[in-house]
């Protein structure tokens, strides 16, 4: 499932491409025809994200609400010519001008909602490291729970936008035992997690890749600080999808088990901190 940085990148690109323009909205697949009819010939006001939810606001108090789910994609392309651009694949929703076409495929959610209904969605989500500066509300929920920190990091009403890759990698980066109950997690450990997510997720938005290994993080930060384009080679990870391989920090074998419906990867030797 796409993690929060992907949705924020899509929101950024949709906003840069369509905000302030009157657009045509259609549903080549047909399943979103009634919703598209409510949005077409309206101006895009803003695109924004909260966790794994995307909201595209139109004039007339209409909001396109999208959740990509496991297989959804939202691509933006330059129109090859003025008029109808050929449809490739099963396109649920298309946003188009004479210059650009954005196609949404395979989403879990694609609906037109009101601003009040959008506010209800936001209220159900926890803090988003790409949107919020304060993670106290997340820690308050974590500290009331007996669930493991590995499970809690996946709950979107606790912390919005974090998925399995960031969960595994951030816990390893700070040597935190993923089985630590939330109620026993030290405040200092939470502050390390929150600050690190605030550091790493923007790199994901900038590069469209999850980067977590220190040397690579520092390299990309240096390139971005110079305002230069980032050219990514193949990236690695500390523990994610490295079952049985050597931990990059200590050489112990990386372990794996199901936690909260997804495979957790961790190093039992490095990650002893609570």
XYZ file of N, CA and C in Angstrom:
822
model
N 0.842 -1.189 0.000
C 0.000 0.000 0.000
C 0.882 1.246 0.000
N 0.582 2.247 -0.856
C 1.369 3.481 -0.846
C 1.350 4.127 0.540
N 2.510 4.600 0.977
C 2.593 5.278 2.268
C 2.374 6.776 2.083
N 2.328 7.508 3.205
C 1.886 8.890 3.170
C 2.653 9.798 2.232
N 3.964 9.558 2.076
C 4.743 10.439 1.202
C 4.232 10.384 -0.236
N 3.716 9.224 -0.655
C 3.202 9.094 -2.017
C 1.989 9.987 -2.220
N 1.074 9.999 -1.241
C -0.127 10.822 -1.365
C 0.204 12.305 -1.336
N 1.160 12.689 -0.496
C 1.554 14.095 -0.457
C 2.226 14.522 -1.761
N 2.986 13.612 -2.366
C 3.604 13.928 -3.658
C 2.546 14.089 -4.746
N 1.557 13.196 -4.750
C 0.473 13.308 -5.725
C -0.285 14.609 -5.515
N -0.584 14.945 -4.254
C -1.299 16.191 -3.963
C -0.502 17.395 -4.447
N 0.793 17.378 -4.193
C 1.660 18.482 -4.647
C 1.606 18.626 -6.159
N 1.695 17.498 -6.870
C 1.732 17.544 -8.331
C 0.372 17.915 -8.920
N -0.718 17.408 -8.338
C -2.047 17.792 -8.801
C -2.288 19.278 -8.588
N -1.860 19.777 -7.447
C -2.049 21.191 -7.139
C -1.272 22.062 -8.128
N -0.019 21.679 -8.378
C 0.812 22.462 -9.302
C 0.263 22.418 -10.723
N -0.379 21.324 -11.092
C -0.853 21.146 -12.467
C -2.228 21.752 -12.709
N -3.136 21.631 -11.739
C -4.534 21.969 -12.003
C -5.114 23.106 -11.169
N -4.496 23.482 -10.049
C -5.094 24.516 -9.190
C -5.304 25.812 -9.975
N -6.508 26.384 -9.810
C -6.836 27.626 -10.495
C -7.375 27.440 -11.901
N -7.516 26.179 -12.343
C -8.003 25.914 -13.690
C -9.351 25.203 -13.657
N -10.173 25.506 -14.641
C -11.421 24.773 -14.842
C -11.066 23.498 -15.608
N -11.529 22.368 -15.110
C -11.118 21.087 -15.678
C -12.324 20.270 -16.124
N -12.033 19.310 -16.975
C -13.027 18.311 -17.348
C -12.777 17.063 -16.504
N -13.819 16.535 -15.914
C -13.706 15.325 -15.107
C -14.623 14.269 -15.709
N -14.084 13.091 -15.925
C -14.871 12.017 -16.522
C -14.529 10.697 -15.841
N -15.269 9.668 -16.184
C -15.020 8.329 -15.654
C -15.030 7.341 -16.810
N -13.905 7.174 -17.495
C -13.864 6.238 -18.631
C -14.361 4.841 -18.267
N -14.095 4.404 -17.055
C -14.559 3.092 -16.597
C -16.073 3.073 -16.411
N -16.626 4.216 -16.013
C -18.065 4.331 -15.809
C -18.523 4.262 -14.367
N -17.703 3.706 -13.468
C -18.141 3.511 -12.083
C -18.247 4.823 -11.314
N -17.581 5.868 -11.808
C -17.592 7.158 -11.109
C -18.309 8.220 -11.947
N -19.158 7.807 -12.854
C -19.797 8.739 -13.785
C -20.608 9.816 -13.070
N -21.382 9.435 -12.050
C -22.217 10.424 -11.358
C -21.357 11.406 -10.576
N -20.278 10.915 -9.966
C -19.385 11.822 -9.252
C -18.661 12.757 -10.195
N -18.195 12.230 -11.321
C -17.503 13.062 -12.303
C -18.405 14.180 -12.802
N -19.706 13.888 -12.965
C -20.648 14.893 -13.444
C -20.782 16.061 -12.470
N -20.566 15.792 -11.176
C -20.633 16.861 -10.174
C -19.400 17.763 -10.196
N -18.291 17.249 -10.734
C -17.018 17.982 -10.678
C -16.628 18.639 -11.994
N -17.060 18.079 -13.108
C -16.605 18.592 -14.394
C -17.049 20.028 -14.614
N -16.200 20.774 -15.309
C -16.414 22.198 -15.604
C -16.357 23.068 -14.358
N -15.760 22.557 -13.299
C -15.501 23.353 -12.099
C -13.998 23.614 -11.979
N -13.663 24.636 -11.218
C -12.255 24.997 -10.997
C -11.680 24.217 -9.827
N -10.464 23.731 -9.999
C -9.744 23.077 -8.905
C -9.196 24.164 -7.980
N -9.549 24.079 -6.710
C -9.086 25.062 -5.724
C -7.751 24.631 -5.135
N -7.673 23.379 -4.691
C -6.458 22.910 -4.013
C -6.489 21.396 -3.916
N -5.304 20.791 -3.961
C -5.161 19.365 -3.653
C -4.329 19.245 -2.394
N -4.724 18.355 -1.486
C -4.035 18.208 -0.210
C -4.139 16.758 0.250
N -3.288 16.405 1.188
C -3.278 15.033 1.694
C -3.203 15.042 3.211
N -3.747 13.982 3.794
C -3.617 13.728 5.228
C -3.421 12.232 5.355
N -2.214 11.837 5.730
C -1.909 10.423 5.792
C -2.034 9.798 4.413
N -2.856 8.755 4.324
C -3.031 8.044 3.059
C -4.287 8.484 2.317
N -4.853 9.613 2.730
C -6.058 10.154 2.096
C -5.706 11.385 1.272
N -6.299 11.468 0.085
C -6.089 12.592 -0.823
C -7.407 13.329 -1.004
N -7.336 14.654 -0.990
C -8.524 15.480 -1.169
C -8.233 16.525 -2.249
N -9.079 16.559 -3.271
C -8.976 17.579 -4.309
C -10.220 18.446 -4.216
N -10.019 19.696 -3.806
C -11.150 20.604 -3.603
C -11.494 21.330 -4.899
N -12.793 21.377 -5.202
C -13.315 22.099 -6.360
C -14.211 23.240 -5.874
N -14.425 24.204 -6.730
C -15.403 25.240 -6.413
C -16.777 24.596 -6.276
N -17.658 25.298 -5.556
C -18.986 24.736 -5.321
C -19.040 23.816 -4.126
N -18.003 23.888 -3.253
C -17.938 23.079 -2.036
C -18.044 21.586 -2.352
N -17.252 21.178 -3.324
C -17.204 19.761 -3.700
C -15.756 19.286 -3.585
N -15.584 18.117 -2.998
C -14.247 17.582 -2.738
C -14.166 16.160 -3.270
N -13.142 15.905 -4.085
C -12.863 14.545 -4.533
C -12.008 13.872 -3.466
N -12.534 12.801 -2.871
C -11.835 12.062 -1.811
C -11.315 10.760 -2.392
N -10.003 10.539 -2.265
C -9.365 9.358 -2.830
C -8.533 8.644 -1.776
N -8.678 7.345 -1.707
C -7.755 6.484 -0.957
C -7.300 5.421 -1.937
N -6.002 5.322 -2.176
C -5.499 4.423 -3.207
C -5.618 2.953 -2.836
N -5.692 2.652 -1.540
C -5.737 1.254 -1.145
C -4.455 0.534 -1.509
N -4.566 -0.745 -1.849
C -3.382 -1.563 -2.118
C -2.820 -1.381 -3.511
N -3.677 -1.131 -4.502
C -3.208 -1.155 -5.886
C -3.446 0.140 -6.639
N -4.024 1.140 -6.010
C -4.385 2.360 -6.713
C -3.186 3.173 -7.179
N -3.369 3.875 -8.291
C -2.367 4.817 -8.803
C -3.080 6.069 -9.292
N -2.356 7.185 -9.258
C -2.889 8.453 -9.769
C -1.745 9.116 -10.533
N -1.798 9.044 -11.854
C -0.697 9.529 -12.682
C -1.089 10.806 -13.414
N -0.097 11.645 -13.674
C -0.304 12.892 -14.401
C 0.597 12.877 -15.628
N 0.012 13.141 -16.789
C 0.774 13.146 -18.038
C 0.431 14.385 -18.851
N 1.380 14.811 -19.676
C 1.106 15.881 -20.627
C 0.209 15.324 -21.729
N -0.846 16.062 -22.038
C -1.765 15.615 -23.084
C -1.026 15.599 -24.427
N -1.216 14.536 -25.179
C -0.521 14.409 -26.461
C -1.114 15.333 -27.514
N -2.358 15.658 -27.358
C -2.996 16.587 -28.289
C -4.254 17.120 -27.619
N -4.774 18.218 -28.166
C -5.991 18.801 -27.611
C -7.160 17.860 -27.903
N -7.927 17.556 -26.922
C -9.049 16.659 -27.097
C -8.891 15.415 -26.258
N -9.601 14.373 -26.625
C -9.616 13.149 -25.842
C -8.299 12.400 -25.964
N -7.634 12.160 -24.812
C -6.401 11.385 -24.801
C -6.759 9.912 -24.650
N -6.104 9.023 -25.383
C -6.457 7.601 -25.293
C -6.418 7.103 -23.848
N -7.373 6.267 -23.508
C -7.449 5.696 -22.167
C -6.627 4.411 -22.140
N -5.716 4.336 -21.180
C -4.887 3.149 -21.020
C -5.261 2.500 -19.694
N -5.698 1.259 -19.725
C -6.088 0.579 -18.500
C -7.486 0.977 -18.057
N -7.833 0.571 -16.834
C -9.165 0.833 -16.278
C -9.095 2.112 -15.456
N -9.568 3.207 -16.026
C -9.461 4.525 -15.401
C -10.772 4.872 -14.701
N -10.728 4.960 -13.385
C -11.926 5.285 -12.609
C -12.301 6.763 -12.767
N -11.287 7.637 -12.692
C -11.540 9.077 -12.766
C -10.437 9.737 -13.578
N -10.819 10.631 -14.463
C -9.856 11.392 -15.261
C -10.103 12.886 -15.051
N -9.038 13.616 -14.743
C -9.076 15.074 -14.657
C -8.246 15.595 -15.819
N -8.813 16.496 -16.635
C -8.111 16.888 -17.848
C -8.265 18.367 -18.171
N -7.193 18.906 -18.735
C -7.210 20.202 -19.413
C -6.627 19.951 -20.798
N -6.424 21.001 -21.572
C -5.830 20.827 -22.886
C -4.358 20.451 -22.788
N -3.749 20.717 -21.617
C -2.310 20.469 -21.468
C -1.982 19.199 -20.698
N -2.854 18.799 -19.773
C -2.513 17.672 -18.900
C -3.717 16.765 -18.659
N -3.398 15.516 -18.371
C -4.411 14.516 -18.027
C -3.930 13.762 -16.793
N -4.793 13.649 -15.788
C -4.500 12.857 -14.590
C -5.485 11.703 -14.526
N -4.965 10.487 -14.449
C -5.816 9.301 -14.446
C -5.681 8.539 -13.134
N -6.821 8.244 -12.527
C -6.890 7.476 -11.284
C -7.332 6.062 -11.614
N -6.513 5.086 -11.190
C -6.816 3.678 -11.456
C -6.806 2.884 -10.149
N -7.748 1.988 -10.014
C -7.761 1.007 -8.934
C -7.840 1.516 -7.519
N -8.506 2.647 -7.237
C -8.543 3.139 -5.855
C -9.497 2.341 -4.985
N -9.260 2.376 -3.690
C -10.203 1.797 -2.742
C -11.382 2.751 -2.539
N -11.087 4.076 -2.545
C -12.119 5.091 -2.365
C -11.984 6.135 -3.455
N -13.096 6.463 -4.085
C -13.168 7.560 -5.052
C -14.579 8.104 -4.955
N -14.731 9.245 -4.275
C -16.073 9.745 -3.992
C -16.059 11.266 -3.920
N -17.194 11.858 -4.220
C -17.373 13.298 -4.047
C -18.017 13.520 -2.685
N -17.365 14.328 -1.859
C -17.870 14.611 -0.522
C -17.923 16.115 -0.307
N -18.548 16.535 0.791
C -18.627 17.947 1.143
C -17.456 18.309 2.063
N -17.165 19.607 2.225
C -16.129 20.001 3.172
C -16.391 19.492 4.589
N -17.648 19.456 5.008
C -17.969 18.935 6.339
C -17.636 17.447 6.439
N -17.898 16.710 5.388
C -17.565 15.285 5.386
C -16.059 15.079 5.356
N -15.338 15.967 4.680
C -13.879 15.891 4.719
C -13.373 16.115 6.137
N -13.966 17.070 6.845
C -13.550 17.349 8.219
C -13.725 16.118 9.109
N -14.757 15.328 8.852
C -14.979 14.107 9.625
C -13.845 13.118 9.376
N -13.384 13.006 8.132
C -12.275 12.110 7.815
C -11.021 12.558 8.551
N -10.723 13.854 8.504
C -9.542 14.382 9.198
C -9.607 14.083 10.697
N -10.799 14.236 11.286
C -10.948 14.058 12.731
C -10.660 12.623 13.163
N -10.807 11.670 12.249
C -10.571 10.261 12.585
C -9.108 9.863 12.445
N -8.291 10.746 11.872
C -6.894 10.419 11.609
C -5.979 11.018 12.666
N -4.868 10.331 12.921
C -3.872 10.848 13.840
C -3.004 11.899 13.173
N -2.044 12.446 13.902
C -1.135 13.431 13.327
C -0.360 12.855 12.141
N -0.103 13.697 11.172
C 0.643 13.326 9.964
C 1.985 14.057 10.010
N 3.114 13.337 10.025
C 4.421 14.006 10.105
C 4.687 14.970 8.956
N 3.987 14.817 7.840
C 4.154 15.732 6.708
C 3.199 16.919 6.778
N 2.311 16.887 7.722
C 1.270 17.914 7.801
C 1.269 18.632 9.143
N 1.650 17.908 10.189
C 1.561 18.437 11.547
C 2.954 18.561 12.166
N 3.145 19.587 12.951
C 4.428 19.775 13.624
C 4.457 19.126 14.996
N 3.299 18.806 15.540
C 3.189 18.294 16.905
C 2.663 16.863 16.889
N 3.413 15.955 17.490
C 2.990 14.567 17.548
C 2.458 14.150 18.897
N 2.127 15.125 19.750
C 1.681 14.797 21.108
C 0.407 13.962 21.129
N -0.516 14.239 20.213
C -1.779 13.486 20.207
C -1.516 12.014 19.920
N -0.538 11.746 19.063
C -0.200 10.350 18.774
C 0.393 9.688 20.005
N 1.294 10.363 20.692
C 1.905 9.759 21.876
C 0.874 9.511 22.966
N -0.091 10.406 23.099
C -1.133 10.224 24.108
C -1.907 8.931 23.848
N -2.212 8.659 22.590
C -2.939 7.431 22.249
C -2.048 6.209 22.439
N -0.795 6.336 22.056
C 0.150 5.229 22.217
C 0.299 4.874 23.687
N 0.431 5.880 24.527
C 0.712 5.651 25.946
C -0.476 5.092 26.708
N -1.662 5.111 26.089
C -2.844 4.529 26.718
C -3.067 3.082 26.291
N -2.214 2.578 25.414
C -2.476 1.277 24.811
C -1.484 0.210 25.260
N -1.969 -1.024 25.363
C -1.108 -2.158 25.653
C -0.616 -2.848 24.371
N -1.093 -2.403 23.246
C -0.605 -2.962 21.982
C 0.870 -2.612 21.796
N 1.550 -3.394 20.969
C 2.966 -3.124 20.708
C 3.118 -1.847 19.890
N 4.263 -1.205 20.031
C 4.524 0.004 19.254
C 4.525 -0.333 17.769
N 4.945 -1.545 17.399
C 4.920 -1.943 15.985
C 3.498 -1.968 15.443
N 2.551 -2.428 16.252
C 1.156 -2.438 15.821
C 0.576 -1.031 15.789
N 0.890 -0.238 16.788
C 0.313 1.098 16.909
C 0.766 2.034 15.796
N 2.000 1.873 15.325
C 2.484 2.735 14.250
C 1.729 2.519 12.949
N 1.021 1.391 12.839
C 0.262 1.091 11.628
C -1.185 1.565 11.709
N -1.615 2.016 12.889
C -2.993 2.443 13.063
C -3.126 3.911 12.668
N -3.908 4.159 11.626
C -3.981 5.502 11.057
C -4.672 6.504 11.976
N -5.466 6.020 12.933
C -6.057 6.952 13.894
C -5.070 7.325 14.995
N -3.939 6.648 15.028
C -2.853 6.993 15.953
C -1.845 7.888 15.255
N -1.390 7.451 14.089
C -0.361 8.163 13.328
C -0.684 7.992 11.853
N -0.947 9.070 11.157
C -1.415 8.990 9.776
C -0.255 8.994 8.785
N -0.315 8.080 7.831
C 0.630 8.091 6.726
C 1.758 7.095 6.811
N 2.013 6.548 7.999
C 3.114 5.602 8.161
C 2.638 4.207 7.795
N 3.407 3.543 6.937
C 3.108 2.177 6.548
C 4.202 1.232 7.007
N 4.232 0.057 6.451
C 5.098 -0.990 6.954
C 6.586 -0.689 6.778
N 6.963 -0.084 5.663
C 8.391 0.177 5.434
C 8.928 1.156 6.463
N 8.249 2.297 6.607
C 8.716 3.285 7.580
C 8.654 2.728 8.998
N 7.629 1.940 9.296
C 7.520 1.333 10.628
C 8.766 0.521 10.947
N 9.104 -0.410 10.066
C 10.252 -1.287 10.318
C 11.549 -0.503 10.414
N 11.748 0.399 9.485
C 13.027 1.095 9.385
C 13.246 2.093 10.521
N 12.210 2.827 10.897
C 12.371 3.825 11.957
C 12.611 3.150 13.301
N 11.908 2.067 13.576
C 12.143 1.357 14.835
C 13.576 0.824 14.885
N 14.075 0.343 13.762
C 15.460 -0.139 13.738
C 16.440 1.015 13.873
N 16.178 2.114 13.209
C 17.099 3.265 13.259
C 17.335 3.733 14.689
N 16.340 3.557 15.564
C 16.469 4.020 16.947
C 16.528 2.874 17.946
N 16.813 1.667 17.429
C 17.066 0.492 18.262
C 15.895 0.157 19.192
N 14.687 0.472 18.787
C 13.521 0.275 19.646
C 12.950 -1.128 19.440
N 12.726 -1.829 20.536
C 12.109 -3.152 20.489
C 10.681 -2.994 19.969
N 10.371 -3.584 18.811
C 9.040 -3.373 18.231
C 7.905 -3.972 19.044
N 8.229 -4.886 19.961
C 7.193 -5.517 20.784
C 6.902 -4.739 22.064
N 7.566 -3.619 22.262
C 7.327 -2.806 23.451
C 5.879 -2.323 23.494
N 5.148 -2.592 24.585
C 3.774 -2.072 24.677
C 3.781 -0.547 24.649
N 2.779 0.031 23.996
C 2.704 1.486 23.912
C 2.766 2.158 25.265
N 2.117 1.569 26.274
C 2.079 2.182 27.595
C 3.446 2.222 28.254
N 4.398 1.418 27.746
C 5.750 1.387 28.314
C 6.769 2.134 27.460
N 6.340 2.663 26.322
C 7.273 3.396 25.468
C 7.648 4.718 26.130
N 8.930 4.954 26.247
C 9.391 6.188 26.877
C 9.118 7.388 25.975
N 8.856 8.518 26.620
C 8.589 9.741 25.858
C 9.780 10.090 24.960
N 10.988 9.883 25.464
C 12.183 10.190 24.671
C 12.244 9.326 23.412
N 11.829 8.068 23.529
C 11.826 7.188 22.361
C 10.797 7.652 21.332
N 9.618 8.059 21.816
C 8.614 8.567 20.891
C 9.108 9.818 20.176
N 9.762 10.704 20.889
C 10.250 11.936 20.267
C 11.283 11.642 19.192
N 12.077 10.587 19.377
C 13.024 10.180 18.337
C 12.278 9.673 17.101
N 11.235 8.868 17.335
C 10.445 8.343 16.218
C 9.803 9.483 15.439
N 9.145 10.385 16.150
C 8.424 11.489 15.499
C 9.389 12.389 14.728
N 10.491 12.763 15.342
C 11.462 13.637 14.673
C 12.044 12.960 13.435
N 12.271 11.662 13.524
C 12.847 10.953 12.381
C 11.849 10.853 11.233
N 10.586 10.612 11.548
C 9.571 10.593 10.489
C 9.439 11.962 9.837
N 9.555 13.003 10.643
C 9.506 14.366 10.102
C 10.704 14.644 9.198
N 11.781 13.927 9.407
C 12.966 14.067 8.567
C 12.880 13.208 7.308
N 12.428 11.975 7.449
C 12.485 11.020 6.347
C 11.347 11.173 5.335
N 10.146 11.437 5.802
C 9.009 11.490 4.890
C 9.153 12.582 3.823
N 9.664 13.779 4.156
C 9.861 14.768 3.085
C 10.837 14.313 2.009
N 11.795 13.476 2.375
C 12.702 12.932 1.362
C 11.935 12.003 0.424
N 10.955 11.287 0.973
C 10.110 10.448 0.134
C 9.288 11.268 -0.842
N 8.777 12.420 -0.377
C 8.019 13.304 -1.273
C 8.926 13.820 -2.379
N 10.151 14.221 -2.012
C 11.073 14.813 -2.979
C 11.581 13.820 -4.004
N 11.757 12.560 -3.590
C 12.394 11.569 -4.463
C 11.453 10.492 -4.965
N 10.248 10.409 -4.388
C 9.297 9.333 -4.691
C 9.856 7.968 -4.328
N 10.764 7.944 -3.360
C 11.349 6.690 -2.881
C 11.465 6.765 -1.363
N 11.400 5.616 -0.707
C 11.612 5.566 0.732
C 13.103 5.377 0.976
N 13.701 6.361 1.624
C 15.140 6.337 1.896
C 15.333 6.379 3.405
N 16.049 5.388 3.970
C 16.167 5.308 5.425
C 17.580 5.054 5.928
N 18.485 4.595 5.071
C 19.845 4.283 5.505
C 20.636 5.582 5.617
N 21.345 5.769 6.736
C 21.961 7.046 7.074
C 22.771 7.661 5.942
N 23.664 6.880 5.337
C 24.524 7.423 4.301
C 23.711 7.961 3.129
N 22.649 7.254 2.766
C 21.812 7.670 1.651
C 20.962 8.886 2.021
N 20.460 8.904 3.257
C 19.687 10.050 3.732
C 20.538 11.312 3.682
N 21.751 11.225 4.192
C 22.637 12.401 4.220
C 23.021 12.846 2.812
N 23.225 11.884 1.923
C 23.568 12.205 0.538
C 22.439 12.983 -0.138
N 21.212 12.495 0.024
C 20.071 13.148 -0.611
C 19.799 14.508 0.016
N 19.917 14.611 1.322
C 19.723 15.903 1.978
C 20.717 16.932 1.453
N 21.957 16.521 1.237
C 22.977 17.436 0.733
C 22.648 17.901 -0.686
N 22.178 16.969 -1.519
C 21.824 17.326 -2.894
C 20.632 18.276 -2.912
N 19.626 17.988 -2.105
C 18.445 18.850 -2.052
C 18.785 20.225 -1.509
N 19.708 20.291 -0.541
C 20.106 21.581 0.028
C 20.745 22.477 -1.025
N 21.378 21.873 -2.022
C 22.001 22.639 -3.104
C 21.008 22.994 -4.206
N 19.789 22.477 -4.078
C 18.778 22.733 -5.094
C 19.003 21.953 -6.368
N 19.759 20.860 -6.280
C 20.068 20.060 -7.455
C 19.103 18.873 -7.565
N 18.905 18.353 -8.771
C 18.038 17.175 -8.925
C 18.684 15.948 -8.306
N 17.852 15.078 -7.766
C 18.341 13.857 -7.123
C 18.304 12.716 -8.130
N 19.440 12.064 -8.317
C 19.518 10.902 -9.193
C 19.702 9.677 -8.308
N 18.660 8.878 -8.214
C 18.669 7.760 -7.288
C 19.185 6.488 -7.939
N 20.157 5.872 -7.304
C 20.554 4.529 -7.678
C 19.666 3.566 -6.893
N 19.917 2.301 -6.978
C 19.159 1.328 -6.192
C 19.388 1.572 -4.708
N 18.306 1.666 -3.956
C 18.414 1.953 -2.527
C 18.264 0.671 -1.718
N 18.831 0.684 -0.524
C 18.744 -0.484 0.344
C 17.917 -0.130 1.569
N 17.835 -1.061 2.504
C 17.115 -0.828 3.753
C 17.883 -1.508 4.870
N 17.590 -1.105 6.097
C 18.244 -1.740 7.239
C 17.693 -3.150 7.481
N 16.358 -3.276 7.508
C 15.756 -4.576 7.824
C 14.605 -4.959 6.906
N 13.953 -4.011 6.273
C 12.740 -4.298 5.512
C 13.021 -5.297 4.390
N 12.236 -6.385 4.379
C 12.351 -7.465 3.393
C 13.756 -8.075 3.360
N 14.397 -8.164 4.519
C 15.735 -8.742 4.581
C 15.774 -9.932 5.552
N 14.685 -10.685 5.599
C 14.598 -11.829 6.501
C 15.789 -12.770 6.323
N 16.453 -13.088 7.441
C 17.564 -14.024 7.430
C 18.881 -13.442 6.983
N 18.869 -12.238 6.457
C 20.113 -11.585 6.056
C 20.760 -10.933 7.274
N 22.000 -10.495 7.103
C 22.710 -9.870 8.207
C 22.219 -8.444 8.437
N 22.027 -8.111 9.697
C 21.722 -6.732 10.075
C 22.902 -5.856 9.652
N 22.623 -4.736 9.023
C 23.695 -3.866 8.550
C 24.470 -3.226 9.687
N 23.872 -3.232 10.883
C 24.533 -2.591 12.019
C 25.369 -3.575 12.837
N 24.835 -4.773 13.105
C 25.532 -5.672 14.028
C 25.867 -7.044 13.437
N 25.292 -7.373 12.289
C 25.583 -8.659 11.669
C 24.673 -9.797 12.083
N 23.789 -9.567 13.059
C 22.825 -10.606 13.449
C 21.802 -10.811 12.344
N 21.079 -11.927 12.414
C 20.099 -12.218 11.387
C 18.817 -11.414 11.589
N 18.302 -10.867 10.507
C 17.051 -10.108 10.556
C 15.895 -11.086 10.726
N 14.998 -10.770 11.644
C 13.846 -11.614 11.940
C 12.592 -11.066 11.258
N 11.559 -11.906 11.208
C 10.294 -11.479 10.605
C 9.135 -12.202 11.279
N 8.024 -11.479 11.442
C 6.787 -12.077 11.938
C 5.642 -11.142 11.596
N 4.427 -11.678 11.597
C 3.253 -10.869 11.295
C 2.864 -10.031 12.507
N 2.725 -8.741 12.307
C 2.230 -7.829 13.344
C 1.263 -6.859 12.671
N 0.043 -6.850 13.119
C -1.002 -5.960 12.587
C -1.245 -6.209 11.099
N -1.179 -7.488 10.711
C -1.527 -7.852 9.352
C -0.453 -7.641 8.312
N 0.711 -7.186 8.715
C 1.822 -6.995 7.790
C 3.082 -7.600 8.389
N 4.035 -7.956 7.542
C 5.265 -8.574 8.013
C 6.191 -7.529 8.626
N 6.481 -7.711 9.900
C 7.434 -6.851 10.599
C 8.832 -7.457 10.464
N 9.809 -6.625 10.166
C 11.213 -7.044 10.087
C 11.983 -6.276 11.150
N 12.836 -6.990 11.913
C 13.601 -6.318 12.958
C 14.826 -7.133 13.331
N 15.731 -6.503 14.052
C 16.932 -7.167 14.547
C 16.796 -7.338 16.060
N 16.728 -8.575 16.510
C 16.566 -8.826 17.935
C 17.763 -8.401 18.762
N 18.917 -8.316 18.156
C 20.115 -7.908 18.890
C 20.197 -6.400 19.040
N 19.969 -5.679 17.969
C 20.062 -4.212 18.005
C 18.879 -3.570 18.739
N 17.695 -4.125 18.505
C 16.474 -3.443 18.937
C 16.011 -3.960 20.310
N 16.626 -3.419 21.336
C 16.274 -3.808 22.711
C 15.737 -2.634 23.526
N 15.746 -1.466 22.918
C 15.362 -0.247 23.655
C 13.841 -0.160 23.793
N 13.376 0.259 24.960
C 11.945 0.480 25.154
C 11.646 1.963 25.365
